[in-house]
Amino acid sequence: MIHRFDILVIGSGIAGLSYALKMSQYGSVAVITKKDKAESNTNYAQGGVAAVMSIVDSFDLHVRDTLATGQGISHRDAVEIMVREGPVRLRELISVGARFTQKDGSLDLGREGGHSANRIVHADDLTGREIERALLDAVAERGNVRIFENHVAVELITQHHVSRFREIPRDELQCWGAYVFNTREQRVDAFLARAVMLCTGGAGQVYLHTTNPLIATGDGVAMAYRAGARIANMEFIQFHPTTLFDSGSPSFLISEAVRGFGGILKLQNGQEFMDHYDARKSLAPRDIVAYAIDAELKKRGEEYVLLDLRHLPADEVRGHFPHIYSTCLNRYKIDITAEPIPVVPAAHYSCGGVMVDVDGRTSVKGLFAAGEVSMTGVHGANRLASNSLLEALVFSERAVPVSAEFCRLQESPLPPVQEWDDSGTLNAEEWILVSHNRREIQQVMWDYVGIVRSTLRLQRAARRVELVRNEVEDFYKRTKVTDALIELRNIALCADLIIRSAMDRKESRGLHRTTDYRQQDDSRFLKDTILS
Ligand code: FAD
Ligand code: SIN
């Protein structure tokens, strides 16, 4: 079946919904989303949105903090834009109905690692859920936005899917839509549009331990790469320092805001240790804190460190972190006001992604990207806490006028795209391979491409991932698609992109640390790692 819309948005997190809301004034919008419409990384965001909202803060300070955390390779122009446009976008979000926590009649601004001022706007400790609710409610009021749940994008449609095109120079590639697997009907449809906005979020599921929900399988990066788009900085995977030890999959996050509120990291023997690593101690940026925890665990052969809140007033802890408090108590039987919380790092955020300019354009015409799937240049080698929701808000908005104009200028009808053809494929009996292979890649990435890397470990990971990738590609060609197979194929490709990028960067910078090149090497690596 072929569906036609003016604009196709892939993903219903903060980036996709903010964009769809605004684009609805320019034409018909289809939002396709893998599972339930609220299921996204956005929905689990705890800490909040960083923005300059107080007179004791300044744009210059927020820019400075972001650039310092990015360790030399953030793009200053993108950072300036994000910081300066952030407060306006946040007020718009409030005007469409998002309710953030107030104190004495104004926004209650929290603190997180690497920020030199209180600037985290939050809705208790469930900020993302509130943003998602508000945006979904607002979108529901727009007549010309249609959300397709349980629809998984398989491939972006470019000249490769139109028979009359043969050899295409890379700079002429154009995207006209996507093939999408309807998981209820078990059928692949073509969704055609004049502009396509990729908002598929992160790739945390490439790793065994992650804060990301099951949807975060790097589909957007993988699809864009296969379509010929440029991908950058995939080696910079952020590990969140504090997730609850042994909390299952995904790992339960203990927000950085808890340390911002005064929580202190300690060893199991009760000693503080962060002062050996950074003067900001428990509130140092994430790369430093995650590295410090990892180093202490390896040195001591222990499984977790502790996050201690017992010195803080219990009623205030309960008041500020109601979700974390009640989840720890009810699901994990830990009273965080009375006992220290056992914590470990887990994969959390992909700083790299599909390269875009400051207006969301990718290197493929008609294909735009925003949110975690994109690489705007803001985060560089490490992301400052709570800058992700802000980045998604600012850059999805900037793509609106640009993509609307792009649609307006597309006068000719879309080319004749072929329907999905799965004739000759079978329902193989080796489905068990899919779950085994997914687990194998996650384990390899966790063991060999984690917080501290080495050339030998990366080579080992590359060999193993290549083996699995070949097997998966072969299986993909022979069988009918399923959502599990689509995800596995994308996880395998993203793992490969992460490893290749990590091998290219022969230095240690931000989130990429390797024992073979311990120093930062500005003479050779003060730049993005670009794959295409
Ligand atoms: P997402 O919100 O992840 O949305 C992606 C969407 O794409 C989903 O709807 C998904 O179903 C859909 N999708 C994916 N693949 C496909 C496909 N193939 N076909 C169709 N649909 C698809 N950042 C902050 O700034 N502050 C915080 O406090 C914060 N806390 C966090 C806490 C947790 C536990 C996690 C996991 C992340 C947190 N982050 C935080 C990061 C932040 O939440 C994300 O980076 C941000 O929400 C990404 O938004 P997005 O719109 O780009 O993607
Ligand atoms: C958190 O609440 O610690 C997550 C914040 C973020 O990822 O920016």
Coordinates of C-alpha atoms and ligand atoms in Angstrom, one line a residue:
M1 CA 0.0 0.0 0.0
I2 CA 1.2 3.6 -0.7
H3 CA 0.4 6.5 1.6
R4 CA 0.9 10.1 0.5
F5 CA 1.5 13.1 2.9
D6 CA 3.2 16.4 2.5
I7 CA 5.5 15.7 5.4
L8 CA 6.6 12.4 7.0
V9 CA 7.9 12.5 10.6
I10 CA 9.6 9.3 11.9
G11 CA 9.5 9.3 15.7
S12 CA 7.1 10.7 18.3
G13 CA 9.5 11.9 21.0
I14 CA 10.2 15.6 21.8
A15 CA 11.8 16.3 18.4
G16 CA 9.2 14.6 16.2
L17 CA 6.2 16.0 18.0
S18 CA 7.5 19.6 18.3
Y19 CA 8.3 19.5 14.6
A20 CA 4.9 17.9 13.6
L21 CA 3.0 20.5 15.7
K22 CA 4.5 23.4 13.8
M23 CA 4.6 21.8 10.4
S24 CA 0.9 21.1 10.5
Q25 CA 0.3 24.6 9.4
Y26 CA 2.1 23.8 6.1
G27 CA 0.3 20.6 5.0
S28 CA -0.6 17.1 5.9
V29 CA 1.7 15.4 8.4
A30 CA 2.1 11.7 9.1
V31 CA 4.0 10.8 12.3
I32 CA 5.0 7.1 12.3
T33 CA 6.2 5.6 15.5
K34 CA 7.4 2.1 16.5
K35 CA 5.2 1.3 19.4
D36 CA 2.8 3.2 21.6
K37 CA 3.0 6.9 20.7
A38 CA 4.4 8.0 24.1
E39 CA 7.2 5.3 24.1
S40 CA 10.4 7.2 23.6
N41 CA 13.6 8.3 25.4
T42 CA 11.8 11.5 26.0
N43 CA 9.2 9.8 28.1
Y44 CA 11.8 8.7 30.6
A45 CA 13.8 11.9 31.0
Q46 CA 14.1 12.8 34.6
G47 CA 16.4 15.7 35.3
G48 CA 15.0 18.4 33.0
V49 CA 15.7 20.9 30.3
A50 CA 18.8 23.2 30.6
A51 CA 17.9 26.8 29.8
V52 CA 18.9 30.3 30.9
M53 CA 15.8 31.4 32.8
S54 CA 17.1 33.4 35.7
I55 CA 18.7 36.8 36.0
V56 CA 21.7 35.4 37.9
D57 CA 22.5 33.2 34.9
S58 CA 23.6 34.3 31.4
F59 CA 23.9 33.0 27.8
D60 CA 27.6 33.3 28.0
L61 CA 27.8 31.1 31.0
H62 CA 25.7 28.4 29.5
V63 CA 27.7 28.6 26.2
R64 CA 30.9 28.3 28.2
D65 CA 29.8 25.3 30.2
T66 CA 28.6 23.5 27.0
L67 CA 31.8 24.2 25.1
A68 CA 34.0 23.1 28.1
T69 CA 32.1 19.8 28.4
G70 CA 32.4 19.2 24.6
Q71 CA 36.2 19.4 24.9
G72 CA 37.1 21.4 21.9
I73 CA 35.0 19.9 19.2
S74 CA 31.6 21.4 19.8
H75 CA 30.5 23.7 17.0
R76 CA 30.4 27.2 18.6
D77 CA 27.7 28.5 16.2
A78 CA 25.3 25.6 17.0
V79 CA 26.0 26.0 20.8
E80 CA 25.2 29.8 20.6
I81 CA 22.0 29.2 18.7
M82 CA 20.8 26.5 21.1
V83 CA 21.6 28.5 24.2
R84 CA 20.1 31.8 22.9
E85 CA 17.0 30.3 21.3
G86 CA 16.4 27.8 24.2
P87 CA 14.4 30.1 26.6
V88 CA 11.9 31.1 23.8
R89 CA 11.3 27.4 22.8
L90 CA 10.8 26.5 26.5
R91 CA 8.2 29.2 26.9
E92 CA 6.4 27.9 23.8
L93 CA 6.4 24.5 25.4
I94 CA 4.8 26.0 28.5
S95 CA 2.3 27.8 26.3
V96 CA 1.2 24.5 24.7
G97 CA 0.5 23.1 28.2
A98 CA 3.7 21.7 29.7
R99 CA 3.6 22.2 33.5
F100 CA 7.0 22.6 35.2
T101 CA 7.8 22.7 38.9
Q102 CA 7.5 26.1 40.4
K103 CA 9.0 27.7 43.5
D104 CA 7.8 31.0 45.0
G105 CA 5.9 31.7 41.8
S106 CA 8.7 31.1 39.3
L107 CA 10.3 28.1 37.7
D108 CA 12.2 26.0 40.2
L109 CA 15.7 25.7 38.6
G110 CA 17.8 22.6 39.5
R111 CA 21.5 22.0 39.3
E112 CA 23.4 19.3 37.4
G113 CA 27.0 18.3 36.7
G114 CA 29.1 20.7 34.7
H115 CA 26.6 23.6 35.0
S116 CA 27.9 26.7 36.7
A117 CA 24.4 28.0 37.5
N118 CA 21.0 26.6 38.5
R119 CA 19.3 26.3 35.1
I120 CA 17.5 22.9 34.9
V121 CA 13.8 23.4 34.3
H122 CA 11.9 20.3 35.5
A123 CA 8.6 18.7 36.3
D124 CA 9.5 17.0 39.5
D125 CA 11.7 14.0 38.4
L126 CA 9.4 13.1 35.5
T127 CA 10.2 15.9 33.2
G128 CA 10.1 13.9 30.0
R129 CA 6.7 12.3 30.7
E130 CA 5.2 15.8 31.2
I131 CA 6.7 17.1 28.0
E132 CA 5.5 14.1 26.0
R133 CA 2.0 14.4 27.5
A134 CA 1.8 18.1 26.7
L135 CA 3.0 17.6 23.1
L136 CA 0.8 14.6 22.4
D137 CA -2.3 16.6 23.7
A138 CA -1.4 19.6 21.5
V139 CA -0.8 17.4 18.4
A140 CA -4.1 15.6 19.0
E141 CA -5.8 19.0 18.5
R142 CA -4.3 19.5 15.0
G143 CA -6.6 18.0 12.4
N144 CA -3.9 17.4 9.8
V145 CA -1.4 15.4 11.9
R146 CA -2.0 11.7 11.8
I147 CA -0.1 9.4 14.2
F148 CA 0.6 5.8 13.0
E149 CA 1.5 3.7 16.1
N150 CA 3.2 0.3 15.7
H151 CA 4.8 1.3 12.5
V152 CA 8.5 0.7 12.1
A153 CA 10.5 2.5 9.4
V154 CA 12.6 0.0 7.6
E155 CA 14.4 2.0 4.9
L156 CA 14.4 5.5 3.6
I157 CA 13.3 5.8 0.0
T158 CA 15.8 7.4 -2.3
Q159 CA 16.8 7.1 -6.0
H160 CA 17.9 3.6 -5.1
H161 CA 14.2 2.6 -5.0
V162 CA 13.2 4.1 -8.3
S163 CA 14.1 2.0 -11.2
R164 CA 14.9 4.8 -13.7
F165 CA 17.8 6.0 -11.6
R166 CA 21.1 4.1 -11.8
E167 CA 24.4 5.8 -10.7
I168 CA 23.6 8.7 -8.4
P169 CA 26.3 11.2 -7.4
R170 CA 26.2 11.5 -3.6
D171 CA 25.3 15.2 -3.6
E172 CA 22.2 14.5 -5.7
L173 CA 20.7 11.9 -3.4
Q174 CA 17.1 12.8 -2.4
C175 CA 14.7 11.2 0.0
W176 CA 11.0 10.8 -0.8
G177 CA 9.7 8.8 2.1
A178 CA 10.2 5.5 3.8
Y179 CA 9.2 1.9 3.7
V180 CA 7.4 1.2 6.9
F181 CA 6.5 -2.1 8.6
N182 CA 3.0 -2.2 10.0
T183 CA 3.5 -4.6 13.0
R184 CA -0.2 -5.2 13.4
E185 CA -0.9 -6.1 9.8
Q186 CA 2.6 -7.6 9.3
R187 CA 2.9 -5.6 6.0
V188 CA 5.4 -3.1 4.6
D189 CA 3.8 0.0 3.2
A190 CA 5.5 3.0 1.4
F191 CA 5.0 6.4 3.0
L192 CA 5.8 9.1 0.4
A193 CA 6.3 12.8 1.3
R194 CA 7.9 15.9 0.0
A195 CA 10.1 16.2 3.1
V196 CA 11.1 13.6 5.6
M197 CA 12.0 14.4 9.2
L198 CA 14.0 11.8 11.0
C199 CA 13.5 11.9 14.8
T200 CA 14.2 8.3 15.8
G201 CA 16.2 9.1 19.0
G202 CA 19.2 7.2 20.4
A203 CA 21.0 3.9 20.2
G204 CA 21.4 2.8 23.8
Q205 CA 20.2 -0.7 23.0
V206 CA 23.5 -1.3 21.2
Y207 CA 24.8 -1.9 24.8
L208 CA 23.9 -4.6 27.3
H209 CA 23.3 -2.1 30.1
T210 CA 21.5 1.1 29.2
T211 CA 19.0 3.6 30.5
N212 CA 17.3 3.6 27.1
P213 CA 14.0 1.9 26.5
L214 CA 13.7 -0.9 24.0
I215 CA 12.8 1.4 21.1
A216 CA 16.3 3.0 21.1
T217 CA 18.0 0.8 18.5
G218 CA 19.7 3.4 16.4
D219 CA 17.3 2.9 13.5
G220 CA 17.6 6.5 12.2
V221 CA 21.4 6.5 12.0
A222 CA 21.4 3.1 10.3
M223 CA 18.7 4.0 7.8
A224 CA 20.4 7.3 7.0
Y225 CA 23.8 5.7 6.6
R226 CA 22.4 3.1 4.2
A227 CA 20.7 5.9 2.3
G228 CA 24.0 7.6 1.9
A229 CA 23.8 10.4 4.5
R230 CA 26.9 11.5 6.4
I231 CA 27.2 10.3 10.0
A232 CA 29.5 11.8 12.6
N233 CA 31.0 11.3 16.0
M234 CA 29.6 7.9 16.8
E235 CA 32.4 7.1 19.1
F236 CA 31.1 9.5 21.7
I237 CA 28.6 7.3 23.6
Q238 CA 27.7 8.9 26.9
F239 CA 27.6 6.6 29.9
H240 CA 25.4 7.9 32.7
P241 CA 27.3 7.5 36.0
T242 CA 24.4 6.6 38.2
T243 CA 21.9 3.9 37.4
L244 CA 20.6 1.6 40.0
F245 CA 22.7 -1.5 40.4
D246 CA 21.1 -4.7 39.2
S247 CA 17.8 -3.0 38.3
G248 CA 17.1 -5.0 35.2
S249 CA 16.8 -3.9 31.6
P250 CA 16.6 -1.0 31.0
S251 CA 18.6 0.2 34.0
F252 CA 16.7 2.5 36.3
L253 CA 18.2 6.0 36.2
I254 CA 19.1 7.9 39.4
S255 CA 19.0 11.4 38.0
E256 CA 22.0 13.6 38.0
A257 CA 19.7 16.1 39.7
V258 CA 20.0 13.9 42.8
R259 CA 23.8 14.8 42.9
G260 CA 22.8 18.4 42.1
F261 CA 20.7 18.3 45.2
G262 CA 23.6 17.2 47.4
G263 CA 23.9 13.4 46.9
I264 CA 27.5 12.3 47.4
L265 CA 29.2 9.4 45.7
K266 CA 31.1 7.0 48.0
L267 CA 32.9 3.7 47.9
Q268 CA 31.3 0.7 49.6
N269 CA 33.5 1.4 52.6
G270 CA 31.9 4.8 53.0
Q271 CA 34.9 6.8 51.7
E272 CA 34.4 9.6 49.2
F273 CA 36.5 9.3 46.1
M274 CA 35.5 11.9 43.5
D275 CA 38.0 14.5 44.9
H276 CA 40.8 12.3 43.4
Y277 CA 39.4 12.9 40.0
D278 CA 37.9 16.4 39.8
A279 CA 37.6 19.5 42.0
R280 CA 33.8 19.5 41.3
K281 CA 33.6 16.0 42.9
S282 CA 30.3 14.3 42.5
L283 CA 29.1 17.2 40.3
A284 CA 31.9 16.9 37.7
P285 CA 30.7 16.3 34.1
R286 CA 29.5 12.8 33.3
D287 CA 32.5 11.6 31.4
I288 CA 34.7 12.2 34.4
V289 CA 32.2 10.8 37.0
A290 CA 31.5 7.6 34.9
Y291 CA 35.2 7.1 34.3
A292 CA 36.0 7.6 38.0
I293 CA 33.4 5.0 39.1
D294 CA 34.6 2.6 36.4
A295 CA 38.2 3.0 37.6
E296 CA 37.3 2.4 41.2
L297 CA 35.2 -0.6 40.5
K298 CA 38.0 -2.2 38.5
K299 CA 40.6 -1.3 41.0
R300 CA 38.6 -2.8 43.9
G301 CA 36.9 -5.7 42.1
E302 CA 33.6 -4.4 43.4
E303 CA 30.3 -4.3 41.5
Y304 CA 28.9 -0.9 42.5
V305 CA 29.6 2.4 44.3
L306 CA 27.1 4.2 46.6
L307 CA 25.1 7.4 46.2
D308 CA 24.5 8.7 49.7
L309 CA 21.5 11.1 50.5
R310 CA 21.2 10.3 54.1
H311 CA 22.6 13.7 55.2
L312 CA 19.8 15.5 53.3
P313 CA 16.4 16.2 54.8
A314 CA 14.2 13.2 54.1
D315 CA 11.1 15.1 53.3
E316 CA 12.9 17.3 50.8
V317 CA 14.4 14.3 49.1
R318 CA 10.9 12.7 48.8
G319 CA 9.4 16.1 47.7
H320 CA 12.0 16.7 44.9
F321 CA 12.3 13.1 43.7
P322 CA 8.9 11.5 44.2
H323 CA 9.3 9.1 41.2
I324 CA 12.9 7.9 42.1
Y325 CA 11.9 7.6 45.8
S326 CA 8.8 5.6 45.2
T327 CA 10.3 3.4 42.5
C328 CA 13.4 2.5 44.6
L329 CA 11.1 1.8 47.6
N330 CA 8.3 -0.1 46.0
R331 CA 10.1 -1.9 43.2
Y332 CA 13.6 -2.4 44.6
K333 CA 13.0 -2.2 48.4
I334 CA 15.5 0.6 48.9
D335 CA 14.5 3.6 51.1
I336 CA 16.8 6.3 49.5
T337 CA 16.4 8.6 52.5
A338 CA 17.6 5.9 54.9
E339 CA 20.2 3.8 53.0
P340 CA 22.8 4.6 50.3
I341 CA 21.8 3.7 46.8
P342 CA 24.1 1.2 44.9
V343 CA 24.8 2.6 41.5
V344 CA 26.8 1.8 38.3
P345 CA 27.2 3.5 35.0
A346 CA 25.2 2.5 31.9
A347 CA 25.0 3.6 28.2
H348 CA 22.8 6.6 28.1
Y349 CA 23.1 9.0 25.1
S350 CA 24.6 9.1 21.6
C351 CA 26.4 12.4 21.0
G352 CA 27.0 11.5 17.4
G353 CA 24.4 10.8 14.7
V354 CA 23.2 12.0 11.3
M355 CA 25.1 15.2 10.5
V356 CA 22.9 18.2 10.1
D357 CA 23.5 21.9 9.6
V358 CA 22.0 24.4 12.1
D359 CA 18.6 24.1 10.2
G360 CA 18.3 20.4 10.4
R361 CA 19.4 19.6 6.8
T362 CA 21.2 16.3 6.3
S363 CA 23.5 15.6 3.4
V364 CA 20.5 14.0 1.5
K365 CA 18.0 16.4 -0.1
G366 CA 14.6 16.3 1.5
L367 CA 15.9 14.5 4.5
F368 CA 16.0 16.5 7.8
A369 CA 16.9 15.2 11.2
A370 CA 16.5 16.5 14.8
G371 CA 16.9 15.3 18.4
E372 CA 19.2 12.5 19.5
V373 CA 19.5 10.9 16.1
S374 CA 21.1 14.0 14.8
M375 CA 24.6 15.5 15.2
T376 CA 24.2 19.3 15.3
G377 CA 27.7 19.8 16.7
V378 CA 26.4 21.0 20.0
H379 CA 27.8 18.2 22.2
G380 CA 31.2 17.6 20.7
A381 CA 33.0 14.9 22.7
N382 CA 30.6 15.0 25.6
R383 CA 27.1 16.2 26.4
L384 CA 26.3 18.6 29.2
A385 CA 23.4 17.3 31.3
S386 CA 19.9 18.3 30.2
N387 CA 21.2 19.9 27.0
S388 CA 19.6 17.1 25.0
L389 CA 15.9 18.0 25.4
L390 CA 16.9 21.6 24.7
E391 CA 18.8 20.7 21.6
A392 CA 15.8 18.7 20.3
L393 CA 13.4 21.6 20.9
V394 CA 15.6 24.3 19.3
F395 CA 16.8 22.5 16.2
S396 CA 13.5 20.7 15.4
E397 CA 11.9 24.2 15.3
R398 CA 14.7 25.6 13.1
A399 CA 14.0 22.9 10.5
V400 CA 10.4 24.1 10.2
P401 CA 10.7 27.1 7.9
V402 CA 13.5 25.5 5.9
S403 CA 11.7 22.2 5.3
A404 CA 8.4 24.1 4.6
E405 CA 10.2 26.1 1.9
F406 CA 11.8 22.9 0.5
C407 CA 8.3 21.3 0.2
R408 CA 7.0 24.4 -1.5
L409 CA 9.7 24.3 -4.1
Q410 CA 9.1 20.6 -5.0
E411 CA 6.7 21.3 -7.9
S412 CA 7.2 18.1 -9.8
P413 CA 5.3 15.0 -8.7
L414 CA 7.2 12.4 -6.7
P415 CA 8.9 9.7 -8.9
P416 CA 7.2 6.3 -9.3
V417 CA 8.4 4.5 -6.2
Q418 CA 8.2 0.7 -6.2
E419 CA 6.1 -1.1 -3.7
W420 CA 8.0 -3.3 -1.2
D421 CA 8.7 -6.6 -2.8
D422 CA 9.3 -9.6 -0.5
S423 CA 8.5 -12.3 -3.0
G424 CA 10.9 -15.1 -2.8
T425 CA 11.6 -14.6 0.9
L426 CA 10.5 -17.2 3.5
N427 CA 9.6 -17.5 7.0
A428 CA 12.8 -19.1 8.2
E429 CA 13.0 -21.3 11.2
E430 CA 16.1 -19.7 12.7
W431 CA 14.3 -16.8 14.5
I432 CA 16.1 -17.7 17.7
L433 CA 19.2 -16.3 16.0
V434 CA 17.7 -12.9 16.2
S435 CA 17.5 -12.7 20.0
H436 CA 20.9 -14.5 20.3
N437 CA 22.6 -12.1 17.9
R438 CA 21.1 -9.0 19.6
R439 CA 22.4 -10.2 23.0
E440 CA 25.8 -11.1 21.5
I441 CA 26.3 -7.6 20.0
Q442 CA 25.2 -5.9 23.2
Q443 CA 27.6 -8.0 25.3
V444 CA 30.5 -7.4 22.9
M445 CA 29.9 -3.7 22.9
W446 CA 29.6 -3.6 26.7
D447 CA 32.8 -5.6 27.2
Y448 CA 35.0 -4.1 24.5
V449 CA 33.6 -0.7 23.5
G450 CA 32.7 0.8 26.9
I451 CA 34.0 3.6 29.1
V452 CA 37.6 2.7 28.6
R453 CA 38.8 1.2 25.2
S454 CA 41.9 -0.1 23.7
T455 CA 43.0 -0.8 20.1
L456 CA 43.1 -4.6 20.9
R457 CA 39.6 -4.5 22.4
L458 CA 38.2 -2.5 19.5
Q459 CA 39.7 -4.9 17.0
R460 CA 38.2 -7.9 18.8
A461 CA 34.8 -6.1 18.8
A462 CA 35.1 -5.3 15.1
R463 CA 35.7 -8.9 14.2
R464 CA 32.8 -10.2 16.2
V465 CA 30.4 -7.6 15.1
E466 CA 31.3 -8.1 11.4
L467 CA 30.6 -11.8 11.7
V468 CA 27.2 -11.1 13.2
R469 CA 26.4 -8.4 10.7
N470 CA 27.1 -10.7 7.7
E471 CA 24.9 -13.3 9.2
V472 CA 22.1 -10.8 9.9
E473 CA 22.3 -9.3 6.4
D474 CA 22.1 -12.8 4.9
F475 CA 19.1 -13.6 7.1
Y476 CA 17.4 -10.3 6.2
K477 CA 17.6 -11.0 2.5
R478 CA 16.1 -14.4 2.8
T479 CA 13.2 -13.8 5.2
K480 CA 10.2 -11.7 5.6
V481 CA 10.9 -8.6 7.8
T482 CA 9.8 -8.5 11.5
D483 CA 10.4 -5.6 13.9
A484 CA 13.0 -7.7 15.8
L485 CA 15.0 -8.3 12.6
I486 CA 14.8 -4.7 11.6
E487 CA 16.1 -3.6 15.0
L488 CA 18.9 -6.3 15.0
R489 CA 20.1 -5.2 11.6
N490 CA 20.2 -1.6 12.8
I491 CA 21.9 -2.4 16.1
A492 CA 24.6 -4.4 14.2
L493 CA 25.2 -1.5 11.8
C494 CA 25.3 1.1 14.6
A495 CA 27.8 -1.1 16.6
D496 CA 30.0 -1.2 13.5
L497 CA 29.8 2.6 13.1
I498 CA 30.7 3.2 16.7
I499 CA 33.7 0.8 16.5
R500 CA 34.9 2.3 13.2
S501 CA 34.7 5.8 14.6
A502 CA 36.4 4.8 17.8
M503 CA 39.2 3.2 15.8
D504 CA 39.7 6.3 13.7
R505 CA 40.1 8.6 16.8
K506 CA 43.6 7.8 18.0
E507 CA 43.5 10.0 21.1
S508 CA 41.5 10.2 24.3
R509 CA 38.9 13.0 24.3
G510 CA 35.7 13.4 26.3
L511 CA 33.7 10.2 26.2
H512 CA 36.3 8.4 24.1
R513 CA 39.1 7.1 26.3
T514 CA 41.6 4.6 25.1
T515 CA 44.6 3.1 26.9
D516 CA 46.7 3.2 23.7
Y517 CA 46.4 7.0 23.2
R518 CA 45.9 8.5 26.6
Q519 CA 46.4 12.1 25.6
Q520 CA 44.2 14.6 23.7
D521 CA 45.8 15.3 20.4
D522 CA 44.6 18.6 19.0
S523 CA 47.1 18.6 16.2
R524 CA 45.3 15.7 14.5
F525 CA 41.9 15.3 16.1
L526 CA 40.3 18.6 16.8
K527 CA 37.5 17.7 14.4
D528 CA 34.5 15.5 13.9
T529 CA 34.8 11.9 12.9
I530 CA 32.8 11.6 9.7
L531 CA 31.6 8.4 8.1
S532 CA 29.7 8.1 4.8
Ligands
FAD1 P1 13.0 9.9 21.4 O1 12.3 10.7 22.5 O2 13.8 8.7 21.8 O3 11.9 9.5 20.4 C1 12.3 8.6 19.3 C2 11.0 8.2 18.6 O4 11.3 7.5 17.5 C3 10.2 7.2 19.5 O5 8.8 7.5 19.3 C4 10.4 5.8 18.8 O6 9.4 4.9 18.9 C5 10.6 6.3 17.3 N1 11.3 5.4 16.5 C6 12.6 4.9 16.6 N2 12.9 4.1 15.6 C7 11.8 4.1 14.8 C8 11.5 3.4 13.6 N3 12.4 2.6 12.9 N4 10.3 3.6 13.0 C9 9.4 4.4 13.6 N5 9.6 5.0 14.8 C10 10.8 4.9 15.3 N6 17.9 14.6 28.3 C11 17.8 15.8 28.9 O7 18.1 16.8 28.3 N7 17.4 15.9 30.2 C12 17.0 14.8 30.9 O8 16.6 14.9 32.1 C13 17.2 13.5 30.4 N8 16.9 12.4 31.1 C14 17.0 11.2 30.5 C15 16.6 10.0 31.2 C16 16.6 8.8 30.5 C17 16.2 7.6 31.3 C18 16.9 8.7 29.2 C19 16.9 7.4 28.5 C20 17.3 9.8 28.5 C21 17.4 11.1 29.1 N9 17.7 12.2 28.4 C22 17.6 13.4 29.0 C23 18.0 12.2 27.0 C24 16.8 12.6 26.2 O9 15.6 12.1 26.9 C25 16.7 12.2 24.8 O10 18.0 12.5 24.2 C26 15.6 12.9 24.1 O11 14.4 12.7 24.7 C27 15.6 12.4 22.6 O12 14.4 12.9 22.0 P2 14.1 12.5 20.5 O13 12.8 13.1 20.2 O14 15.2 12.7 19.7 O15 13.9 10.9 20.6
SIN2 C1 19.4 12.8 34.4 O1 18.3 13.1 34.9 O2 20.4 12.6 35.1 C2 19.5 12.8 32.9 C3 19.8 14.1 32.4 C4 20.3 14.0 31.1 O3 20.5 13.0 30.5 O4 20.6 15.1 30.5

